[in-house]
PDB file of N, CA and C and ligand atoms in Angstrom:
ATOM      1  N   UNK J  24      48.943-113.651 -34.688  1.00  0.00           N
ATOM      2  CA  UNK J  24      48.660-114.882 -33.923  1.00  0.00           C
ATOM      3  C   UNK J  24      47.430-114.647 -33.058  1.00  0.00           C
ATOM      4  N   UNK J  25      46.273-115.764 -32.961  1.00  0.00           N
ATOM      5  CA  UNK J  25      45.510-115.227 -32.469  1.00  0.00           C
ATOM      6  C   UNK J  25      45.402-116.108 -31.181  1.00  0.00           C
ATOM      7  N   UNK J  26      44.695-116.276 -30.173  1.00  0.00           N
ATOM      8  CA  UNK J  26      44.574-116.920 -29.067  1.00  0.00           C
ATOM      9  C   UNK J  26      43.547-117.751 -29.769  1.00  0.00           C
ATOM     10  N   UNK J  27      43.899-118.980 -28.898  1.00  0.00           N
ATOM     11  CA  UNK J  27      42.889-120.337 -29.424  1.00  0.00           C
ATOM     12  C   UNK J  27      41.354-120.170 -29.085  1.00  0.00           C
ATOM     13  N   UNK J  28      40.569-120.272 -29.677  1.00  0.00           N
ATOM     14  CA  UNK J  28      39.196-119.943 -28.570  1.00  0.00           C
ATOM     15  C   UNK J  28      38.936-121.433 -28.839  1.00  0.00           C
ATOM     16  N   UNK J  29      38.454-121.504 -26.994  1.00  0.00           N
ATOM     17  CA  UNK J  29      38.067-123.300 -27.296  1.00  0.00           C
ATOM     18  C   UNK J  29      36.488-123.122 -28.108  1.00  0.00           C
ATOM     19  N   UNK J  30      36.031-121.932 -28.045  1.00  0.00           N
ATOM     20  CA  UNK J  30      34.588-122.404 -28.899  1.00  0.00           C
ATOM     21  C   UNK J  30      34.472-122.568 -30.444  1.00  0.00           C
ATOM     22  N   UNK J  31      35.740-122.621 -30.884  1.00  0.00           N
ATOM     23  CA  UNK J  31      35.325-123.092 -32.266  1.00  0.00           C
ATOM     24  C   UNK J  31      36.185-124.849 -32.257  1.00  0.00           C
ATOM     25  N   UNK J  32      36.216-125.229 -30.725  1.00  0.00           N
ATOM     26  CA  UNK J  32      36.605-126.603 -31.411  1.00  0.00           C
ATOM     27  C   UNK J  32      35.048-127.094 -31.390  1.00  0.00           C
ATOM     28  N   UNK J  33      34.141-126.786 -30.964  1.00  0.00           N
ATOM     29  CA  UNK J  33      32.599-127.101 -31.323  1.00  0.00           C
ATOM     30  C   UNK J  33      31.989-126.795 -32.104  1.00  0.00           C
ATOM     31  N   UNK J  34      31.125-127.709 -32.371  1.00  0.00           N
ATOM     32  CA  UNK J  34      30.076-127.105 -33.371  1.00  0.00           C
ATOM     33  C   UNK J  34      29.259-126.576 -32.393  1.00  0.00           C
ATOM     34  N   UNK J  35      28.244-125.590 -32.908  1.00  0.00           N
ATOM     35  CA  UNK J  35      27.609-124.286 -32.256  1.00  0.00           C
ATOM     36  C   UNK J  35      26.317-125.487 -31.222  1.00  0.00           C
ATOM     37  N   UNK J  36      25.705-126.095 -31.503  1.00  0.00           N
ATOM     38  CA  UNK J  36      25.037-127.311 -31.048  1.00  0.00           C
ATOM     39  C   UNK J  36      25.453-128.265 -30.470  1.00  0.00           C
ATOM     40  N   UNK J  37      26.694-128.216 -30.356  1.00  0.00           N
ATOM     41  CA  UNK J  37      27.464-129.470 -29.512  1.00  0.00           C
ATOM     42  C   UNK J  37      27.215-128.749 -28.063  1.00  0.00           C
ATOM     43  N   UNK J  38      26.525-129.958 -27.279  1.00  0.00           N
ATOM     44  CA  UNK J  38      25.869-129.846 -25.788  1.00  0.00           C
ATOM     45  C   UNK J  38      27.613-129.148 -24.768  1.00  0.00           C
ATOM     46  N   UNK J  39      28.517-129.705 -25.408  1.00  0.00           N
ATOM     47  CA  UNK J  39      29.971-129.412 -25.020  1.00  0.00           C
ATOM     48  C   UNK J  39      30.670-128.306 -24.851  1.00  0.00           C
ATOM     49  N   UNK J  40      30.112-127.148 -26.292  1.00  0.00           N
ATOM     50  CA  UNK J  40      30.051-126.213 -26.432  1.00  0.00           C
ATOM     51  C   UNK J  40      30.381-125.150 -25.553  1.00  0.00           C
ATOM     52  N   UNK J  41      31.291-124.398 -25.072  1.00  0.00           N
ATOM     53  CA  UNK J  41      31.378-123.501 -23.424  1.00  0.00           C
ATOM     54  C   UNK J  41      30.510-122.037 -23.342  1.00  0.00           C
ATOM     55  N   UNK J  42      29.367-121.989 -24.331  1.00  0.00           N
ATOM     56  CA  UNK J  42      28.967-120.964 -24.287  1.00  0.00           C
ATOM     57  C   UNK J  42      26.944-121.764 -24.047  1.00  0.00           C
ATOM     58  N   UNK J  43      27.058-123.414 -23.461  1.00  0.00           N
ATOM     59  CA  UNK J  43      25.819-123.857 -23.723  1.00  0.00           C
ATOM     60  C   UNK J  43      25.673-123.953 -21.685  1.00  0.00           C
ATOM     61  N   UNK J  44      25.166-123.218 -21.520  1.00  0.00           N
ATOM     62  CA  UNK J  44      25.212-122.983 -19.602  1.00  0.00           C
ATOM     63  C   UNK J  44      24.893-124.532 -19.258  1.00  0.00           C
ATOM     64  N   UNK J  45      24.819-124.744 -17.725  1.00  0.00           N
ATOM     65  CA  UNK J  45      24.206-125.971 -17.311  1.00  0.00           C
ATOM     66  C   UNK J  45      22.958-126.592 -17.475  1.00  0.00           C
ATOM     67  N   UNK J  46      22.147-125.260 -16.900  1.00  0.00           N
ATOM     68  CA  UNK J  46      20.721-125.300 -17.257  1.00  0.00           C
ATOM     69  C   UNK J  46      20.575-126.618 -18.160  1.00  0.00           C
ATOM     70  N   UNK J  47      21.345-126.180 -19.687  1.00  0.00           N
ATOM     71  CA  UNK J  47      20.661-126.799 -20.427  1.00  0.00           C
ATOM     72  C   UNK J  47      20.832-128.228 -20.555  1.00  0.00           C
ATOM     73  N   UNK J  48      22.554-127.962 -19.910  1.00  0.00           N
ATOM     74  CA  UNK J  48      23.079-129.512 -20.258  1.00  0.00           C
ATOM     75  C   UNK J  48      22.163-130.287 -19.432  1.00  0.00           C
ATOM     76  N   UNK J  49      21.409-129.619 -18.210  1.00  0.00           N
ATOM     77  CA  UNK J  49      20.754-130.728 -17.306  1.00  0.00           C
ATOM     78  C   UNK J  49      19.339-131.282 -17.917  1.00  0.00           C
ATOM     79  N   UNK J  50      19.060-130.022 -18.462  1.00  0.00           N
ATOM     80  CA  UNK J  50      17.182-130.455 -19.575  1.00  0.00           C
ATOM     81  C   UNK J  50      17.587-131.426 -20.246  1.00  0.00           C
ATOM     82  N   UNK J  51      18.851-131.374 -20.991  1.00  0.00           N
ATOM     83  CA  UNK J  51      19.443-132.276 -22.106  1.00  0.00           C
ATOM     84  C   UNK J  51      19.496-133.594 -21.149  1.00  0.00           C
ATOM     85  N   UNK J  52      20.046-134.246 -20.022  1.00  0.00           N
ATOM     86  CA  UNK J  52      20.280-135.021 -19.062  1.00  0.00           C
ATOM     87  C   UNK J  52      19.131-135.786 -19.030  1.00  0.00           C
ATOM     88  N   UNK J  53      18.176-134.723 -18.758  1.00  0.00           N
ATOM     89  CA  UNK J  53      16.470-134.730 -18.339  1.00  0.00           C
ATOM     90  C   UNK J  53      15.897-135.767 -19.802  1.00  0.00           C
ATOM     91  N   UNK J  54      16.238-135.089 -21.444  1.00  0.00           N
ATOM     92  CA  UNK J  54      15.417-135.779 -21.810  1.00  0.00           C
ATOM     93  C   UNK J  54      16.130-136.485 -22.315  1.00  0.00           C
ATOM     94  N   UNK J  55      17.372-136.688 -22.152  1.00  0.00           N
ATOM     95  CA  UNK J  55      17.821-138.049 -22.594  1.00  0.00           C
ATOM     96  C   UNK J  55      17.164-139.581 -21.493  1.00  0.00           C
ATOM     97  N   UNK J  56      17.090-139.086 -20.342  1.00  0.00           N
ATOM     98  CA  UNK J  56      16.361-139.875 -19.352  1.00  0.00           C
ATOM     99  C   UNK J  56      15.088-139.956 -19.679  1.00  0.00           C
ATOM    100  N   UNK J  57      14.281-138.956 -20.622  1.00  0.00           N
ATOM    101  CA  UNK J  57      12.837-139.457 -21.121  1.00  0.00           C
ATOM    102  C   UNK J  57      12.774-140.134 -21.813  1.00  0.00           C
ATOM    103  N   UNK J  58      13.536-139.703 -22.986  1.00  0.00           N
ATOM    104  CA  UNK J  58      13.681-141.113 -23.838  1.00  0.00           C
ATOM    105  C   UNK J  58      13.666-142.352 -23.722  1.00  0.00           C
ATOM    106  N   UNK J  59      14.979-142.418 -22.680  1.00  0.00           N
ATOM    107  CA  UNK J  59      15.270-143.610 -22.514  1.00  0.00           C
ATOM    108  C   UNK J  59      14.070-144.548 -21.530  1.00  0.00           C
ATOM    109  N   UNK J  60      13.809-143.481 -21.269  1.00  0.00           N
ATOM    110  CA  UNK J  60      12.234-143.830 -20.106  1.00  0.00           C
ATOM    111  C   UNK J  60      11.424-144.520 -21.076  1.00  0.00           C
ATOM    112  N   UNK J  61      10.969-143.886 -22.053  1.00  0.00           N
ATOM    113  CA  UNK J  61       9.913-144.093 -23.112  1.00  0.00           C
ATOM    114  C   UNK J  61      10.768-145.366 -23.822  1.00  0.00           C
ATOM    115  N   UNK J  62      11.762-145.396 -24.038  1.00  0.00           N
ATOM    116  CA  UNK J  62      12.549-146.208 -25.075  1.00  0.00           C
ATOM    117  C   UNK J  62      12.181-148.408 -24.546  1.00  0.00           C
ATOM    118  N   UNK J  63      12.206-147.891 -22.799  1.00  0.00           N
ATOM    119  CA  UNK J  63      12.828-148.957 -22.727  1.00  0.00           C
ATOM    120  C   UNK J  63      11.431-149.951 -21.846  1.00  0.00           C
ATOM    121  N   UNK J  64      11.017-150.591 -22.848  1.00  0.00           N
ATOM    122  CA  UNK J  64       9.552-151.554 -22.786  1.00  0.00           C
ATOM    123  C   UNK J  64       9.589-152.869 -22.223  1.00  0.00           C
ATOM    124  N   UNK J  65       9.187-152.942 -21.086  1.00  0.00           N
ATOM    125  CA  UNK J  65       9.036-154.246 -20.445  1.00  0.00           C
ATOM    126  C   UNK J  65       7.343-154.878 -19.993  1.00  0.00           C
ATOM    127  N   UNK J  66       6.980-155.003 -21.328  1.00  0.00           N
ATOM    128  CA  UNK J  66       5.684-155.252 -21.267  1.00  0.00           C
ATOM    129  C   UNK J  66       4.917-155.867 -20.197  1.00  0.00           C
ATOM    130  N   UNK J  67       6.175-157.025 -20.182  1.00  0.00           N
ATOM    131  CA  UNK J  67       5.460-158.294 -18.673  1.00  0.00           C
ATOM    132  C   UNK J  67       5.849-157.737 -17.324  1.00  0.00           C
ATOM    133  N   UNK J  68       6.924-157.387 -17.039  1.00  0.00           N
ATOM    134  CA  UNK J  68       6.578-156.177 -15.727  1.00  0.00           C
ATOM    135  C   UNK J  68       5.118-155.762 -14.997  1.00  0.00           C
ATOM    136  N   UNK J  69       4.956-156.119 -13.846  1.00  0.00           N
ATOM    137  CA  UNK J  69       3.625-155.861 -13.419  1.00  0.00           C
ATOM    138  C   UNK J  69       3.737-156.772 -12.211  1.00  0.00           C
ATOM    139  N   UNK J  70       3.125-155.281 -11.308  1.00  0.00           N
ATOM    140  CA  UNK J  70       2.954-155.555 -10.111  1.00  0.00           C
ATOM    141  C   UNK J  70       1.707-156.351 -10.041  1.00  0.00           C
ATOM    142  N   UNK J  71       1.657-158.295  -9.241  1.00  0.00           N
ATOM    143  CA  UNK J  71       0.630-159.121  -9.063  1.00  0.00           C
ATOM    144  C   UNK J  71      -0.617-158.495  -8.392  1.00  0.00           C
ATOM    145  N   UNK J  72      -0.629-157.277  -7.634  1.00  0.00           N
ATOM    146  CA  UNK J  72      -1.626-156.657  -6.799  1.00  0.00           C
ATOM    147  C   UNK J  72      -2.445-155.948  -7.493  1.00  0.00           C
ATOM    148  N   UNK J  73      -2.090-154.776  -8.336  1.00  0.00           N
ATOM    149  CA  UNK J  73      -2.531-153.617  -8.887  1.00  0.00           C
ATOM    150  C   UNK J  73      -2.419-154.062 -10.356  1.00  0.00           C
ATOM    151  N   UNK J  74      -1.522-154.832 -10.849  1.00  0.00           N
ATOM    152  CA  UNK J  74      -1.624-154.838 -12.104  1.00  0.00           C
ATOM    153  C   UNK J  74      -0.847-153.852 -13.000  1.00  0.00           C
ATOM    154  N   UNK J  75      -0.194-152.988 -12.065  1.00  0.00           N
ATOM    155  CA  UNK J  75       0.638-151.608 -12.844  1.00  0.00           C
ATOM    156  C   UNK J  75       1.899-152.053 -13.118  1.00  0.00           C
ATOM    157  N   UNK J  76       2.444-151.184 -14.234  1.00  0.00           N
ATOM    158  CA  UNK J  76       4.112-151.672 -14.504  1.00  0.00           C
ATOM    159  C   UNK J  76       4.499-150.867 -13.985  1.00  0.00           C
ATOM    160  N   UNK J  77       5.822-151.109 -13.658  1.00  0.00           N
ATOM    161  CA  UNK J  77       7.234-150.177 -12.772  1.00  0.00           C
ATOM    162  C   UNK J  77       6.869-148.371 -12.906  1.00  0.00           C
ATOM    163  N   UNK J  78       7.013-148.330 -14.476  1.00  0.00           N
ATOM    164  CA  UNK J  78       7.141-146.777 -14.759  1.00  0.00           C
ATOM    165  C   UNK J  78       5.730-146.638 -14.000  1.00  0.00           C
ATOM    166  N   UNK J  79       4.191-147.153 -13.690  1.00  0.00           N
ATOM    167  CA  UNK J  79       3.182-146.551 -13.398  1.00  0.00           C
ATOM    168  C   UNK J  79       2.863-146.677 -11.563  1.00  0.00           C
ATOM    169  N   UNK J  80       4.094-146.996 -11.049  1.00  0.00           N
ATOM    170  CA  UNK J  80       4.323-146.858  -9.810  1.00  0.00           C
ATOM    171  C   UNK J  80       5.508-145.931  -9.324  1.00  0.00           C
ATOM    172  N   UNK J  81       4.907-144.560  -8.499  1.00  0.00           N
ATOM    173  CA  UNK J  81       5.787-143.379  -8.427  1.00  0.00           C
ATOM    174  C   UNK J  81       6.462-143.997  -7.345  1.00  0.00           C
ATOM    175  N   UNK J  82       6.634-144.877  -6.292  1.00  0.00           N
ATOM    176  CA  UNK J  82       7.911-144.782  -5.902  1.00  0.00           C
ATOM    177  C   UNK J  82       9.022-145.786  -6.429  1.00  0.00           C
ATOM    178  N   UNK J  83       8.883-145.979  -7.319  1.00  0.00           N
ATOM    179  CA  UNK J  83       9.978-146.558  -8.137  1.00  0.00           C
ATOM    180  C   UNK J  83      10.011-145.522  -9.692  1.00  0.00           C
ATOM    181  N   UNK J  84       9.402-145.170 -10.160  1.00  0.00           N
ATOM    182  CA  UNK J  84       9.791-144.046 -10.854  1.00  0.00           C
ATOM    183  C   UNK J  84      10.785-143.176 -10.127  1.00  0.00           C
ATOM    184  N   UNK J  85      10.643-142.494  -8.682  1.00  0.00           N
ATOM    185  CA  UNK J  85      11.523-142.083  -7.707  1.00  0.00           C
ATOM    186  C   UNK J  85      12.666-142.619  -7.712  1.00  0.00           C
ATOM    187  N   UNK J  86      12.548-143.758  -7.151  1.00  0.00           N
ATOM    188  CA  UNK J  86      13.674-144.835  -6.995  1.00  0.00           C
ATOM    189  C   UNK J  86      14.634-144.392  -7.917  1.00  0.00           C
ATOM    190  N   UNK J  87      14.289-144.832  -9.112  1.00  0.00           N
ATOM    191  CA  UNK J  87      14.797-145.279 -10.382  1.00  0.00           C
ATOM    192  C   UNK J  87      15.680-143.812 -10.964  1.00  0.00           C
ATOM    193  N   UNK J  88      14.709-142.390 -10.885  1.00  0.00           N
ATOM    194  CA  UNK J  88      14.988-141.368 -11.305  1.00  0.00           C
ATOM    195  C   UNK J  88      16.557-140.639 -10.365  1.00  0.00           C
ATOM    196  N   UNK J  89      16.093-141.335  -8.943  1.00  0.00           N
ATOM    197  CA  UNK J  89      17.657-140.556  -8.687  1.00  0.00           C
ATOM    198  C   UNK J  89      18.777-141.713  -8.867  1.00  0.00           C
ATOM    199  N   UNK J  90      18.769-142.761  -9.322  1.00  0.00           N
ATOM    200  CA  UNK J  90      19.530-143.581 -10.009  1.00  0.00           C
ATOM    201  C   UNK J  90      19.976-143.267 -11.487  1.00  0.00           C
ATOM    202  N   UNK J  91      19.238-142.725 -12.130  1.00  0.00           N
ATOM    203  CA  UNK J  91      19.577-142.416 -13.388  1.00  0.00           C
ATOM    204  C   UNK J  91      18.916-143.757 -14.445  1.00  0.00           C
ATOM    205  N   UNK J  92      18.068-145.009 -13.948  1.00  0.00           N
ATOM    206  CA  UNK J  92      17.911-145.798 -14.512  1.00  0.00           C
ATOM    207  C   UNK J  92      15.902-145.919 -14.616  1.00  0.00           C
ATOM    208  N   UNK J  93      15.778-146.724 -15.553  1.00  0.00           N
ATOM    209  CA  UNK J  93      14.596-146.741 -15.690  1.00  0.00           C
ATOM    210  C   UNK J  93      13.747-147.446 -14.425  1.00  0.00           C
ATOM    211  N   UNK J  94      12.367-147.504 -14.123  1.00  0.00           N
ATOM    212  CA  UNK J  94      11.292-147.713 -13.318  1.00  0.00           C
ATOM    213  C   UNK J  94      11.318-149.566 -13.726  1.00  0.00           C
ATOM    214  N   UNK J  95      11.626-149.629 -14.811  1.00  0.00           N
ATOM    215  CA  UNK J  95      11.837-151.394 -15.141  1.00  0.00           C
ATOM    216  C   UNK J  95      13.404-151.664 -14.305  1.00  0.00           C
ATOM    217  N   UNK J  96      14.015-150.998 -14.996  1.00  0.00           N
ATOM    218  CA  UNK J  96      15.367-151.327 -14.327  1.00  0.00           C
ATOM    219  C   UNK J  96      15.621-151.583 -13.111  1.00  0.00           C
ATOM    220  N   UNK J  97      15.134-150.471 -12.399  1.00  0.00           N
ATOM    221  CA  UNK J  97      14.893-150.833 -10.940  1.00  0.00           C
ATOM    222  C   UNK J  97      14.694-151.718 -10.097  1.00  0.00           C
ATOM    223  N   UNK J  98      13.637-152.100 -10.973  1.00  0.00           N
ATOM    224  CA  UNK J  98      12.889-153.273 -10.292  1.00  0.00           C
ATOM    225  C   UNK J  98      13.393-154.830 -10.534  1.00  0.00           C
ATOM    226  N   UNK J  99      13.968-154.530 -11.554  1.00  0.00           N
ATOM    227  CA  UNK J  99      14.751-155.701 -12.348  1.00  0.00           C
ATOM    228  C   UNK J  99      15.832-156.374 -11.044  1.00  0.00           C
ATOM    229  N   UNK J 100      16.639-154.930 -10.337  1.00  0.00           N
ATOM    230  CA  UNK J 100      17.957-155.014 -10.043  1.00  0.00           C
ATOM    231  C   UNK J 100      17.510-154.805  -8.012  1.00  0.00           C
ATOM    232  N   UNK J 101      16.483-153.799  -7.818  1.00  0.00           N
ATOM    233  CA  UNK J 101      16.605-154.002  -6.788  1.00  0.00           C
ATOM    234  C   UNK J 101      15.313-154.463  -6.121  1.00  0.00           C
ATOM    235  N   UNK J 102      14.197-155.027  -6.760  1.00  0.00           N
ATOM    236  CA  UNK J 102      12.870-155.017  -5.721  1.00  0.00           C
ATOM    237  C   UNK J 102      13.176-156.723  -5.545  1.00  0.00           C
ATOM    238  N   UNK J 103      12.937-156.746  -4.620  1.00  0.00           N
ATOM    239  CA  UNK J 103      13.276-158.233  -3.892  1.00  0.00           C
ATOM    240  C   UNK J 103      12.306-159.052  -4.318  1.00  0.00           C
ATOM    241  N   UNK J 104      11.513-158.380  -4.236  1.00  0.00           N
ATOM    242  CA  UNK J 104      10.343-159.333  -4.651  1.00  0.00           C
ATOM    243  C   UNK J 104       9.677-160.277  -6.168  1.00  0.00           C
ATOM    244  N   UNK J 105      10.669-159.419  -6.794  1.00  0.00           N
ATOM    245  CA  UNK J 105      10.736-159.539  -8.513  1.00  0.00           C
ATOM    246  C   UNK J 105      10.948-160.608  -8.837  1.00  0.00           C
ATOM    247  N   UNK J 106      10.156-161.265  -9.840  1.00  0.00           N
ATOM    248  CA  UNK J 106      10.083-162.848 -10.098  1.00  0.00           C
ATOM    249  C   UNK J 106      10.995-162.518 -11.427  1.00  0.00           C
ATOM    250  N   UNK J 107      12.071-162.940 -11.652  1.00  0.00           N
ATOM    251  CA  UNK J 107      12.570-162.525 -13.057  1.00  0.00           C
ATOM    252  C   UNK J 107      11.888-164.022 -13.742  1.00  0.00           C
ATOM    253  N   UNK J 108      11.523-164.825 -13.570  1.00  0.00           N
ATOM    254  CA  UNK J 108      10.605-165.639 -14.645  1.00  0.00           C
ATOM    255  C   UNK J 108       9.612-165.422 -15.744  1.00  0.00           C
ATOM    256  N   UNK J 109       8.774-164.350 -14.618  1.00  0.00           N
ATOM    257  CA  UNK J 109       7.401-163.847 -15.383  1.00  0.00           C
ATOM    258  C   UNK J 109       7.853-162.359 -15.343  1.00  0.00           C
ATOM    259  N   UNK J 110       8.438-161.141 -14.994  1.00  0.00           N
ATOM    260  CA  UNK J 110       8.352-160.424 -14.353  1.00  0.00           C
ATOM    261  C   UNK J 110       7.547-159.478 -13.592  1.00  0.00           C
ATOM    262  N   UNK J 111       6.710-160.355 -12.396  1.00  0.00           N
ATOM    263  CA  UNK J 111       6.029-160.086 -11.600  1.00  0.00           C
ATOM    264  C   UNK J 111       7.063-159.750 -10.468  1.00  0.00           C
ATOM    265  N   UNK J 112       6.187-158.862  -9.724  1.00  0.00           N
ATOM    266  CA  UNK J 112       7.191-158.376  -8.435  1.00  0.00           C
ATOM    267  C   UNK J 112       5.491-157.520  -7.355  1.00  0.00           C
ATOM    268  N   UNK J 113       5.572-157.386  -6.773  1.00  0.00           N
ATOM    269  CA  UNK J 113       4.718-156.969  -5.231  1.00  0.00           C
ATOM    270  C   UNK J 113       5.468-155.080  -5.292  1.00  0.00           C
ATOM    271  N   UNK J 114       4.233-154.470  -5.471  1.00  0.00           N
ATOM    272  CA  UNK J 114       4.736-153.077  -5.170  1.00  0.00           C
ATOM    273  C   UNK J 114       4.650-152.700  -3.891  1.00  0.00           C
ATOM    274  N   UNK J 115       5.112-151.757  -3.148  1.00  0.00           N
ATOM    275  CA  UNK J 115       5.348-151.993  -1.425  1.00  0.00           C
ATOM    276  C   UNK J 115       3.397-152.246  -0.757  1.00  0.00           C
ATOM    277  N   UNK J 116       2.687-150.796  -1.881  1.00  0.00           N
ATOM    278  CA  UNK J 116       1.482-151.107  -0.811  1.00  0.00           C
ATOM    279  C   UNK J 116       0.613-152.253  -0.919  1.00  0.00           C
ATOM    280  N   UNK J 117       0.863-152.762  -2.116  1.00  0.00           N
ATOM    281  CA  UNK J 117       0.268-154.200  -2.375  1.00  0.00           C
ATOM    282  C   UNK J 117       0.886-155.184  -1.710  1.00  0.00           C
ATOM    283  N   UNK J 118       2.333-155.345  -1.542  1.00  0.00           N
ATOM    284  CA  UNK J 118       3.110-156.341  -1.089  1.00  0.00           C
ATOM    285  C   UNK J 118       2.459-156.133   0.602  1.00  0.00           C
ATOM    286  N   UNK J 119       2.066-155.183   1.208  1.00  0.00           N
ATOM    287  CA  UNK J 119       1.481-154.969   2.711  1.00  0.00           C
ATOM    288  C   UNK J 119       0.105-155.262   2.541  1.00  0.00           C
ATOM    289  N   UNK J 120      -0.671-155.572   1.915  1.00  0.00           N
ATOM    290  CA  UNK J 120      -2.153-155.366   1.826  1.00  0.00           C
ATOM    291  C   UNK J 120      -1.849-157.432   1.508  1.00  0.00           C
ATOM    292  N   UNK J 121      -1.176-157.919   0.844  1.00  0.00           N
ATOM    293  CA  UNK J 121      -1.262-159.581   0.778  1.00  0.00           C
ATOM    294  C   UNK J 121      -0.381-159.968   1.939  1.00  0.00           C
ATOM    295  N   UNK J 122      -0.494-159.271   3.052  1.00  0.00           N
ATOM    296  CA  UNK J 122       0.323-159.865   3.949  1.00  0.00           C
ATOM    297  C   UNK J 122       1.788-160.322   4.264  1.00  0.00           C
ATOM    298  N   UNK J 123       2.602-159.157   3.253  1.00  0.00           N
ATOM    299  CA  UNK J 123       4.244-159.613   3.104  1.00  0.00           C
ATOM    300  C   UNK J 123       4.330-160.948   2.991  1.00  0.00           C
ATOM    301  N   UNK J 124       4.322-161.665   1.939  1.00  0.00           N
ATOM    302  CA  UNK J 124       4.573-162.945   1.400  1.00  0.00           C
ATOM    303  C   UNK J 124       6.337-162.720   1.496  1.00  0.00           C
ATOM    304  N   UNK J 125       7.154-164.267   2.102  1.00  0.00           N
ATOM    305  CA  UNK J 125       7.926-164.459   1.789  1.00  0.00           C
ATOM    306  C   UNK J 125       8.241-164.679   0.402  1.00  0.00           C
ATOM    307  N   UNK J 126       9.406-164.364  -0.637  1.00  0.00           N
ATOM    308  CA  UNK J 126       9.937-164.677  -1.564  1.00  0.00           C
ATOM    309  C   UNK J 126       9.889-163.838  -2.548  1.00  0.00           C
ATOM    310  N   UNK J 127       9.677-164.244  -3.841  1.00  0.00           N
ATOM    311  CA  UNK J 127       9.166-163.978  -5.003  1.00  0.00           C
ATOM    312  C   UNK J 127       7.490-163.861  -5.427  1.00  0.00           C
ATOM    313  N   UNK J 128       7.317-162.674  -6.123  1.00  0.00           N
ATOM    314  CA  UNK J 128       5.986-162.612  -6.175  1.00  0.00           C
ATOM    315  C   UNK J 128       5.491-163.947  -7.330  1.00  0.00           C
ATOM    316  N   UNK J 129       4.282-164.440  -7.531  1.00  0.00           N
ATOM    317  CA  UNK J 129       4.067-165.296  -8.128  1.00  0.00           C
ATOM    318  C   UNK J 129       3.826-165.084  -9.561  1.00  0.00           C
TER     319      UNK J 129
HETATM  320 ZN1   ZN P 211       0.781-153.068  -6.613  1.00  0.00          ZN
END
């Protein structure tokens, strides 16, 4: 009789695996979040000031990254300023440079 080893209920590549340390599971974490970074296209996104989309503004890349959600997403769910019509939204230093407009960006 032998003792169960839980490592053959895995396949040798399964991220699950008890011989695959954290390290990796977190790189794995990491580029499943690139992917999904890269995956997820919101063309009309764009800040009215600068003209940049979400992902090309680092404090919502920030934002977004210790959320676990994309730089669109973010902005989708929390920038106040986000017109979900067009999706235009005011990035903070632009939204200060037009004089904090009440509302929705245009
Ligand atoms: Zn801007």
């Amino acid at each position: 009789m032998s003792d169960f080893d839980e490592r053959e209920a895995y396949e040798p590549n399964d991220p699950k695996h008890p011989d695959w340390p954290d390290s990796i599971l977190n790189k794995l974490d990491e580029e499943k979040y690139e992917a999904k970074l890269n995956s997820f296209d919101e063309p009309g996104y764009q800040c009215v000031g600068c003209k940049r989309a979400p992902a090309q503004i680092q404090e919502y890349v920030d934002a977004a990254h210790d959320e676990g959600i994309t730089p669109s997403e973010w902005v989708r769910s929390e920038e106040g300023t986000f017109n979900k019509e067009n999706g235009h939204f005011w990035c903070t230093n632009c939204y200060i440079k037009a004089g904090m407009p009440l509302g929705k960006a245009p």
